[in-house]
Coordinates of C-alpha atoms in Angstrom, one line a residue:
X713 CA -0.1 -13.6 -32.6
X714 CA 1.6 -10.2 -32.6
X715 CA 2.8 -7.4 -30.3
X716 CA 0.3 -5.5 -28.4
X717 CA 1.0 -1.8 -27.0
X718 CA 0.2 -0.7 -24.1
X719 CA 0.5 3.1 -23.0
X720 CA 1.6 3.7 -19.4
X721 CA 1.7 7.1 -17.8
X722 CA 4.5 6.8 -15.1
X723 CA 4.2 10.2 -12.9
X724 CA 7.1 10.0 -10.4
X725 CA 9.3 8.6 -12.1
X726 CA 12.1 11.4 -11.3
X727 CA 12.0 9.7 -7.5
X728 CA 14.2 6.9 -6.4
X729 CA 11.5 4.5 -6.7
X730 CA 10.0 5.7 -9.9
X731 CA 13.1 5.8 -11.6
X732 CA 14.9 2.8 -9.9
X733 CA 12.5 0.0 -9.5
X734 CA 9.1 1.1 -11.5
X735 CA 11.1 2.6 -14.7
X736 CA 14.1 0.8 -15.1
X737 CA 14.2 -2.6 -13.0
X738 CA 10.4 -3.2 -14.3
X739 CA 8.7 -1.4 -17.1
X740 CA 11.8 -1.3 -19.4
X741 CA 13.3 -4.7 -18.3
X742 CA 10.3 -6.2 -20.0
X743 CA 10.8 -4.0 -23.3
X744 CA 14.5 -5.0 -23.0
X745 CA 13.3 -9.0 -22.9
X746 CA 11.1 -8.3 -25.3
X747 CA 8.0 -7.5 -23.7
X748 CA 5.7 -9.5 -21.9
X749 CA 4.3 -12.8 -22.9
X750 CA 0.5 -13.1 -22.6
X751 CA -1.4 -16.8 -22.5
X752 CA -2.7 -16.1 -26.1
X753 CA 0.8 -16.3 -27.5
X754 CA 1.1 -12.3 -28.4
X755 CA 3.5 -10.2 -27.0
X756 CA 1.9 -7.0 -24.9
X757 CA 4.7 -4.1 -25.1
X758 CA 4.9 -0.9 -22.7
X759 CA 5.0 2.1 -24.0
X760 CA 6.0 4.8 -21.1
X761 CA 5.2 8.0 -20.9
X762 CA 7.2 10.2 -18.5
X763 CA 5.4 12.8 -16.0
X764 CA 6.8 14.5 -13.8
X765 CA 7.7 18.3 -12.7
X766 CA 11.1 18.9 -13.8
X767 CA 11.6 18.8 -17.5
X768 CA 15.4 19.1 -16.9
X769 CA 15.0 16.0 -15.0
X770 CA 12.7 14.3 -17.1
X771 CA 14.7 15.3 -20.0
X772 CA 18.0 13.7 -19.1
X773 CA 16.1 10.3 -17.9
X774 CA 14.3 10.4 -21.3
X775 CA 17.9 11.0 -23.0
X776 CA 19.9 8.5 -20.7
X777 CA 17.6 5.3 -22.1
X778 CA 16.6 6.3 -25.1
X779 CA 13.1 7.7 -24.9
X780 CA 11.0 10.5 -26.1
X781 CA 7.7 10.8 -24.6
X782 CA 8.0 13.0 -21.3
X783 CA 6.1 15.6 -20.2
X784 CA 5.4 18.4 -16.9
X785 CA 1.4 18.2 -18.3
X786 CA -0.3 15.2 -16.4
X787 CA -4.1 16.3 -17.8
X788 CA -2.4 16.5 -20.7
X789 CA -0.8 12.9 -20.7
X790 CA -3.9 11.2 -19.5
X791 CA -6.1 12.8 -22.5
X792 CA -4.3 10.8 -24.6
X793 CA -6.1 7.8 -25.8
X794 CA -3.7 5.9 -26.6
X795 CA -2.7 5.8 -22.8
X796 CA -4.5 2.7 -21.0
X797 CA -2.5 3.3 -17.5
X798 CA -1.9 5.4 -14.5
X799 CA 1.4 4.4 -12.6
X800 CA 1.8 7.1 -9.3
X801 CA 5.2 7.2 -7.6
X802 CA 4.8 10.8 -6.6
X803 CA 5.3 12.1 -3.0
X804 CA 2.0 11.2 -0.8
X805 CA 0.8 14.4 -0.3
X806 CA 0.4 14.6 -4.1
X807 CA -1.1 11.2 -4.8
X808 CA -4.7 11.5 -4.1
X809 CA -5.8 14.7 -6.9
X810 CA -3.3 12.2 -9.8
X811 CA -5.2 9.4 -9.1
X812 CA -8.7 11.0 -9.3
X813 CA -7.9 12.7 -12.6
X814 CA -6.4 9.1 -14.1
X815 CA -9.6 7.4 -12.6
X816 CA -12.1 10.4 -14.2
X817 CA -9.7 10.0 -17.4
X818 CA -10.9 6.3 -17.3
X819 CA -7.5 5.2 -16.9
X820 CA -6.6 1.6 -15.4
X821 CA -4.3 2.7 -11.7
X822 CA -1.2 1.2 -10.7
X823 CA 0.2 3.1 -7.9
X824 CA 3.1 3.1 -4.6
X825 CA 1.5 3.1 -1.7
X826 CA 0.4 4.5 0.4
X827 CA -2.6 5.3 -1.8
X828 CA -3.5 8.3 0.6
X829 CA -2.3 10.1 3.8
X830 CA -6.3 9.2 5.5
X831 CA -8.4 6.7 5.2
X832 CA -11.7 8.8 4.2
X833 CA -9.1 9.6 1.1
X834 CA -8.2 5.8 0.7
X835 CA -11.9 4.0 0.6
X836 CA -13.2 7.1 -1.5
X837 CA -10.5 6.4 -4.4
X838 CA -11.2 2.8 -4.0
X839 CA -15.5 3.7 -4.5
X840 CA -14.2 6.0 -7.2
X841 CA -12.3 3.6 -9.4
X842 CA -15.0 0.5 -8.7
X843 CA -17.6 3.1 -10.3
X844 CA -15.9 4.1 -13.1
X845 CA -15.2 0.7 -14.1
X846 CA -11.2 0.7 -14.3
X847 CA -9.0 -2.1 -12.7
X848 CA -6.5 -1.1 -9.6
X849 CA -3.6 -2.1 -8.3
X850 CA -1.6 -1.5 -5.3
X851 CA 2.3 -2.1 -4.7
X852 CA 2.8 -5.0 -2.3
X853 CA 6.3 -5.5 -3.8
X854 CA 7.6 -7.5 -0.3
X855 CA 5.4 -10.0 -1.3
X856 CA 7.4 -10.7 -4.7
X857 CA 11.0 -10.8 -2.5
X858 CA 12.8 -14.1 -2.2
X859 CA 13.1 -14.1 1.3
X860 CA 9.2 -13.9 1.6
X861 CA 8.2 -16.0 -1.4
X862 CA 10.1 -18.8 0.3
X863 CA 8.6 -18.1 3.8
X864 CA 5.2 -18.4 1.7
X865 CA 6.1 -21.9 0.6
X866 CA 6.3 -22.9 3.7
X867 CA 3.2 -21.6 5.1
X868 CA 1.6 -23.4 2.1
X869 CA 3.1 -26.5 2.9
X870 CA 2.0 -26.5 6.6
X871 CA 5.3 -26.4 7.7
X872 CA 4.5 -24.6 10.9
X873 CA 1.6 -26.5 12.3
X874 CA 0.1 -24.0 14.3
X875 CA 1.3 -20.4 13.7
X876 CA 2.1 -18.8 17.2
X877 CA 3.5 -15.5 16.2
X878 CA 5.6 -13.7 13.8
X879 CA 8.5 -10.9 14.8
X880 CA 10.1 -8.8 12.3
X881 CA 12.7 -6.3 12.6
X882 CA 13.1 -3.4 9.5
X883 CA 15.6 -0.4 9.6
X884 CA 19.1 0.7 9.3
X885 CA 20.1 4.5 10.0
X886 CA 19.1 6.7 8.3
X887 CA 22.2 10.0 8.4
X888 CA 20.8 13.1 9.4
X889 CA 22.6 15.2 6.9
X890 CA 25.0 17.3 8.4
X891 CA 28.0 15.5 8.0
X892 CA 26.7 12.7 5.8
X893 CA 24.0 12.9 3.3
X894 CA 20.9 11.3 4.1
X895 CA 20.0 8.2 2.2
X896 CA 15.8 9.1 2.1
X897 CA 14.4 12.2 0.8
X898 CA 13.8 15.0 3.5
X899 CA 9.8 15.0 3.0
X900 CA 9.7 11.5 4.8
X901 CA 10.4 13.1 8.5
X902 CA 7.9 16.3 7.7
X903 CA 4.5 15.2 8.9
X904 CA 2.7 18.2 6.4
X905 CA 4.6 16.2 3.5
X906 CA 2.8 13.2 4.5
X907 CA 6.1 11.6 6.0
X908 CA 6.6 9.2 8.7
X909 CA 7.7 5.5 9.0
X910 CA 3.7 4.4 9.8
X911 CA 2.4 5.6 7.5
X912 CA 5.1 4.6 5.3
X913 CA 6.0 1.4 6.7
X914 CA 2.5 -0.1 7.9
X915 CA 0.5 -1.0 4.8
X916 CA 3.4 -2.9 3.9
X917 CA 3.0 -5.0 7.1
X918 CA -0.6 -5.2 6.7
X919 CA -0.2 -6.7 3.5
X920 CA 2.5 -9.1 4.6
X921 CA 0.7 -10.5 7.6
X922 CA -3.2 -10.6 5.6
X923 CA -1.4 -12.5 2.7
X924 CA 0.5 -14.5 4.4
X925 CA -1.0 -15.5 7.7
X926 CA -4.7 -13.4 8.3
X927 CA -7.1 -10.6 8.4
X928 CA -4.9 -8.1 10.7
X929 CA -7.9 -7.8 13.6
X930 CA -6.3 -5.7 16.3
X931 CA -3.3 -3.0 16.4
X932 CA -1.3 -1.7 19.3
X933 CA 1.2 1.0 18.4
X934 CA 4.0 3.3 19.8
X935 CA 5.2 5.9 17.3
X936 CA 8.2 8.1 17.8
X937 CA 10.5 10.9 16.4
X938 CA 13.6 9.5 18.1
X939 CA 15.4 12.5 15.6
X940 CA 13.7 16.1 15.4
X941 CA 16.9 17.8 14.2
X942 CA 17.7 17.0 10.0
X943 CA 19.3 18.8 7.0
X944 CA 17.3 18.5 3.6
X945 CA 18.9 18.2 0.4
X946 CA 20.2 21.7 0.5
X947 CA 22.1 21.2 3.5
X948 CA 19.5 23.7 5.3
X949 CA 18.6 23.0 8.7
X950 CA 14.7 21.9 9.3
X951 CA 12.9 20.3 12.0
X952 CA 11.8 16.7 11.7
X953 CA 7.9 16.5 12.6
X954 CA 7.1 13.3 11.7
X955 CA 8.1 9.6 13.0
X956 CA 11.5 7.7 12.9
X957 CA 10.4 4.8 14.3
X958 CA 7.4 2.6 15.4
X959 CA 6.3 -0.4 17.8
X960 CA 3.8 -2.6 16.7
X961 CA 1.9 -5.2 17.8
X962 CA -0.7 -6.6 15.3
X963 CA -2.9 -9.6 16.5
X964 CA -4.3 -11.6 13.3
X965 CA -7.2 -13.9 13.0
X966 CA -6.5 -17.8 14.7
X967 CA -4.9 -15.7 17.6
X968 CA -1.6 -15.0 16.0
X969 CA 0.5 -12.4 17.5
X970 CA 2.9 -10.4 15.2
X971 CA 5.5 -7.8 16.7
X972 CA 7.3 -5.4 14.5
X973 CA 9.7 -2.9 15.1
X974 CA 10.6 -0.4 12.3
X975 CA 13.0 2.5 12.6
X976 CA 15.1 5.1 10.7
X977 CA 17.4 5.3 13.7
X978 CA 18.4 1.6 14.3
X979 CA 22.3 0.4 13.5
X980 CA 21.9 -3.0 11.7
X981 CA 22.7 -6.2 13.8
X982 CA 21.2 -8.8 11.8
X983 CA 21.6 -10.6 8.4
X984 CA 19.6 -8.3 6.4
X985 CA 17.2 -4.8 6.2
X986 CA 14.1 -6.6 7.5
X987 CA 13.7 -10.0 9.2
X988 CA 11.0 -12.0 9.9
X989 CA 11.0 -14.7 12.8
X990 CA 7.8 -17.0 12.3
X991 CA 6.9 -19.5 15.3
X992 CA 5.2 -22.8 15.5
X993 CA 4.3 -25.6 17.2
X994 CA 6.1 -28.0 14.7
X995 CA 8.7 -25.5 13.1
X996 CA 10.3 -21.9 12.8
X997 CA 11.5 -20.1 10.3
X998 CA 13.7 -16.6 9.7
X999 CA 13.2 -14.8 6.5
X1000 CA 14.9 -11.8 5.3
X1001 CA 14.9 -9.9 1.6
X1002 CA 16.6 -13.0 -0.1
X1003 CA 17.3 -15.7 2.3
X1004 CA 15.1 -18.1 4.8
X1005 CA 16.1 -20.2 7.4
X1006 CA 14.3 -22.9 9.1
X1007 CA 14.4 -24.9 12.4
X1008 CA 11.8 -28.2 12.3
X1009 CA 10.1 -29.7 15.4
X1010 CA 12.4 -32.3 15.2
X1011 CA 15.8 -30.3 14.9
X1012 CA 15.0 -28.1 17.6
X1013 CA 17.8 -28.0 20.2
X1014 CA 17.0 -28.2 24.2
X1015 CA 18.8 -25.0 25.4
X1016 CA 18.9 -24.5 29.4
X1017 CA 18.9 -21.4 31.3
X1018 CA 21.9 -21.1 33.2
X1019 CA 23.3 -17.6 33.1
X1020 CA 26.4 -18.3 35.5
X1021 CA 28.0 -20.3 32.6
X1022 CA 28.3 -19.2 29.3
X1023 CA 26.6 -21.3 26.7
X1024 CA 28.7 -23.3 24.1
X1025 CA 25.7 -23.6 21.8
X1026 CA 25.9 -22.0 18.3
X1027 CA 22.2 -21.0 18.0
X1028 CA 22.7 -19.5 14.2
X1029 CA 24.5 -23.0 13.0
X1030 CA 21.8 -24.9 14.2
X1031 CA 19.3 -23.6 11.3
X1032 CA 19.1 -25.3 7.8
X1033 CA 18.9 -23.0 4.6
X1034 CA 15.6 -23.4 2.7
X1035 CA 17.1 -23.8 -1.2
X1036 CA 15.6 -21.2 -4.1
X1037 CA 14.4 -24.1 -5.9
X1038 CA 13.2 -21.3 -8.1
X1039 CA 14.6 -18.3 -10.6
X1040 CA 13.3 -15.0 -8.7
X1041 CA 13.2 -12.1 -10.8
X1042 CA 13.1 -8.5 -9.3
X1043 CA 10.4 -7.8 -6.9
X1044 CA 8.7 -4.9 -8.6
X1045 CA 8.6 -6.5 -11.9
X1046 CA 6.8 -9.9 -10.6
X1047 CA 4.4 -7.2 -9.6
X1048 CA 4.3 -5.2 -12.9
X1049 CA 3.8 -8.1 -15.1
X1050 CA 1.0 -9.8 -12.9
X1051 CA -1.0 -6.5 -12.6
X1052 CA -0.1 -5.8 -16.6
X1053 CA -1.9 -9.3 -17.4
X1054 CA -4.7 -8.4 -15.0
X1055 CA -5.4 -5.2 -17.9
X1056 CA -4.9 -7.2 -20.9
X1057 CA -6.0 -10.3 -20.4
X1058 CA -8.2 -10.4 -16.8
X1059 CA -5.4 -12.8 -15.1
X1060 CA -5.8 -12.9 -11.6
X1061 CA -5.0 -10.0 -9.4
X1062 CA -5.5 -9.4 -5.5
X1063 CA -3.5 -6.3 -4.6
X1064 CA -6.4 -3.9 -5.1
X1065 CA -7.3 -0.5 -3.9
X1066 CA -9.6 -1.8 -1.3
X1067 CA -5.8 -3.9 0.0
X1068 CA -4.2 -0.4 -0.1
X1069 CA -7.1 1.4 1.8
X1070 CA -7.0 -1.6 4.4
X1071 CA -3.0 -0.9 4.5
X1072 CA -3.9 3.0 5.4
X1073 CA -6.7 1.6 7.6
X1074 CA -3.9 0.3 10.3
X1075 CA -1.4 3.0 9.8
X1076 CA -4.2 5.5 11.0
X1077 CA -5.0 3.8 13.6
X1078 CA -1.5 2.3 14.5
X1079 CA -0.9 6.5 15.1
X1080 CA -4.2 6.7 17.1
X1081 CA -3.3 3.9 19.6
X1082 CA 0.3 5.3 19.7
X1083 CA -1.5 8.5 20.3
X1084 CA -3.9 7.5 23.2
X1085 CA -1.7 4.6 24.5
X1086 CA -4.5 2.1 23.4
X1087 CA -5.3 -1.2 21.8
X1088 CA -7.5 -1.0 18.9
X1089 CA -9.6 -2.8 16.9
X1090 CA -9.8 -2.9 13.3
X1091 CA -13.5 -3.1 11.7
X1092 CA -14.3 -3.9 8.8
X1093 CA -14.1 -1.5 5.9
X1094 CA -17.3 -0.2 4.2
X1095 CA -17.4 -0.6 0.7

């Protein structure tokens, strides 16, 4: 049937992120397999466009894997009609004004989240792109992990019975950058740059928990800047406004109970970055980035509290591995292709900017309740 191509603006792209996962691990994975395969037996074949504000830096990606198109001009870029979408991996501060002038452009959007630093910002994009017409997407990349899509399977397969609660652990430490380089950017712990672990951190967990187990109904937060004293990627001294580390509690619909903990000044002492403990009445299950463990109704051992003599039980052993069963390709490309076939062919596509708005809906008012020491409700979003 032919090759298909598609024009992609990819602003951002100069980040970690951008370059890492959206440029390399996804958009030119598929042109190196290829391209993508579409259910009508053509081929549809991304065509990026880099944007960006350092032409040094876009230059020397551009010359590193053999592309051309690259450019400082983003009004420029989305002019061209040949273009089809907007992908924003930008800081958050600068998100908002791209994707209006992509969603005026008439532009399809594909962008990091969070889509916006408030919520006003968040449902107006999401009005904005539903009246011009375009399709939008949202990363929800933890969805596409291993770890998770295995965790799914079992939901699916009522594995659980009942779902009681879910705990999850995120974080590792983050070096302050004195005497070790920091492994995040420095904009991430100033509040005016739209940093912070909440607002970074908690439309992921929306999304988790609403995909995997229900609507998120009620949020009860603690946020903290554990470290106010980093050096930037100059090595200058600056003050760290915004928050390290958070303590959620989340209660979903059915009466689930969901506590996470996520923090940029935690040393790890688990099996990987983020965990997830899910309980039930018939079975539990830890899942991490790439592995899942499970323990079934019938397995479970009968530990006793005694704490005058030490326990001979080896709690980890007692777990079974769930099996991949399944070839999972990288987590950001699952999500490039499926959004990719939404635009060309109108395959199905949940992640939307309504998800993302929702996702910035409980970070803003996981810092509220951390703010007034408060349980929250979460209404309904109007559309």
């Amino acid at each position: 049937m032919g090759r298909r191509t598609i024009g992609i603006v990819l602003n951002g792209v100069t980040g970690r992120m951008g370059l890492r996962q959206h440029l390399l691990r996804s958009v030119l994975a598929i042109r190196q397999d290829g391209g993508l395969p579409l259910s009508d037996g053509s081929v549809l074949w991304p065509e990026p466009v880099l944007v960006g504000r350092s032409e040094a830096k876009l230059r020397d990606i551009a010359e590193r894997h053999g592309l051309t198109d690259w450019t400082t001009d983003l009004p420029a870029a989305l002019a061209r009609p040949d273009v089809e979408v907007y992908f924003d991996a930008q800081v958050t501060s600068a998100r908002v004004k791209a994707l209006q002038m992509a969603i005026d452009a008439g532009k399809h959007i594909y962008t990091e989240k969070p889509v916006a630093e408030t919520l006003e910002q968040a449902i107006d994009l999401a009005k904005l792109a539903d009246a011009a017409g375009v399709k939008h997407g949202v990363v929800q990349d933890k969805l596409f992990l291993p770890g998770l899509r295995k965790l799914a399977r079992l939901v699916e397969s009522g594995f659980f019975g009942q779902i009681l609660s879910v705990r999850g652990e995120f974080g590792y430490w983050v070096f302050e950058g004195d005497w070790q380089s920091a492994q995040r950017p420095s904009w991430n712990y100033r509040a005016a740059d739209g940093g912070g672990i909440v607002l970074d951190m908690f439309p992921h967990w929306h999304y988790v928990l609403e995909q995997l187990f229900g609507p998120v109904q009620a949020v009860t937060a603690r946020a903290v800047t554990h470290i106010d004293r980093r050096w930037d990627e100059e090595g200058a001294a600056y003050d760290a406004t915004a928050d390290d580390a958070a303590y959620g509690i989340f209660e979903l619909a059915g009466g689930i109970v969901a506590q996470i903990n996520s923090s940029w000044a935690v040393r790890v002492n688990r099996d990987e970055l983020v965990e997830f403990q899910v309980d039930g009445v018939n079975g539990s299950a830890v899942a991490g980035l790439h592995h899942c463990r499970i323990q079934p109704r019938a397995a479970t051992p009968k530990p006793v509290w005694d704490p005058d003599v030490p326990t001979t039980q080896q709690f980890r052993s007692q777990w079974q591995e769930v099996p991949d069963n399944d070839v999972f390709p990288n987590g950001f490309r699952a999500q490039w292709e499926q959004f990719l076939r939404y635009v060309a062919e109108d395959a199905p596509y949940a992640g939307d900017l309504w998800a993302g708005a929702r996702g910035v809906q409980v970070a803003s008012l996981g810092l509220q309740s951390s703010r007034e020491g408060r349980r929250i409700e979460i209404p309904e979003l109007d559309r």
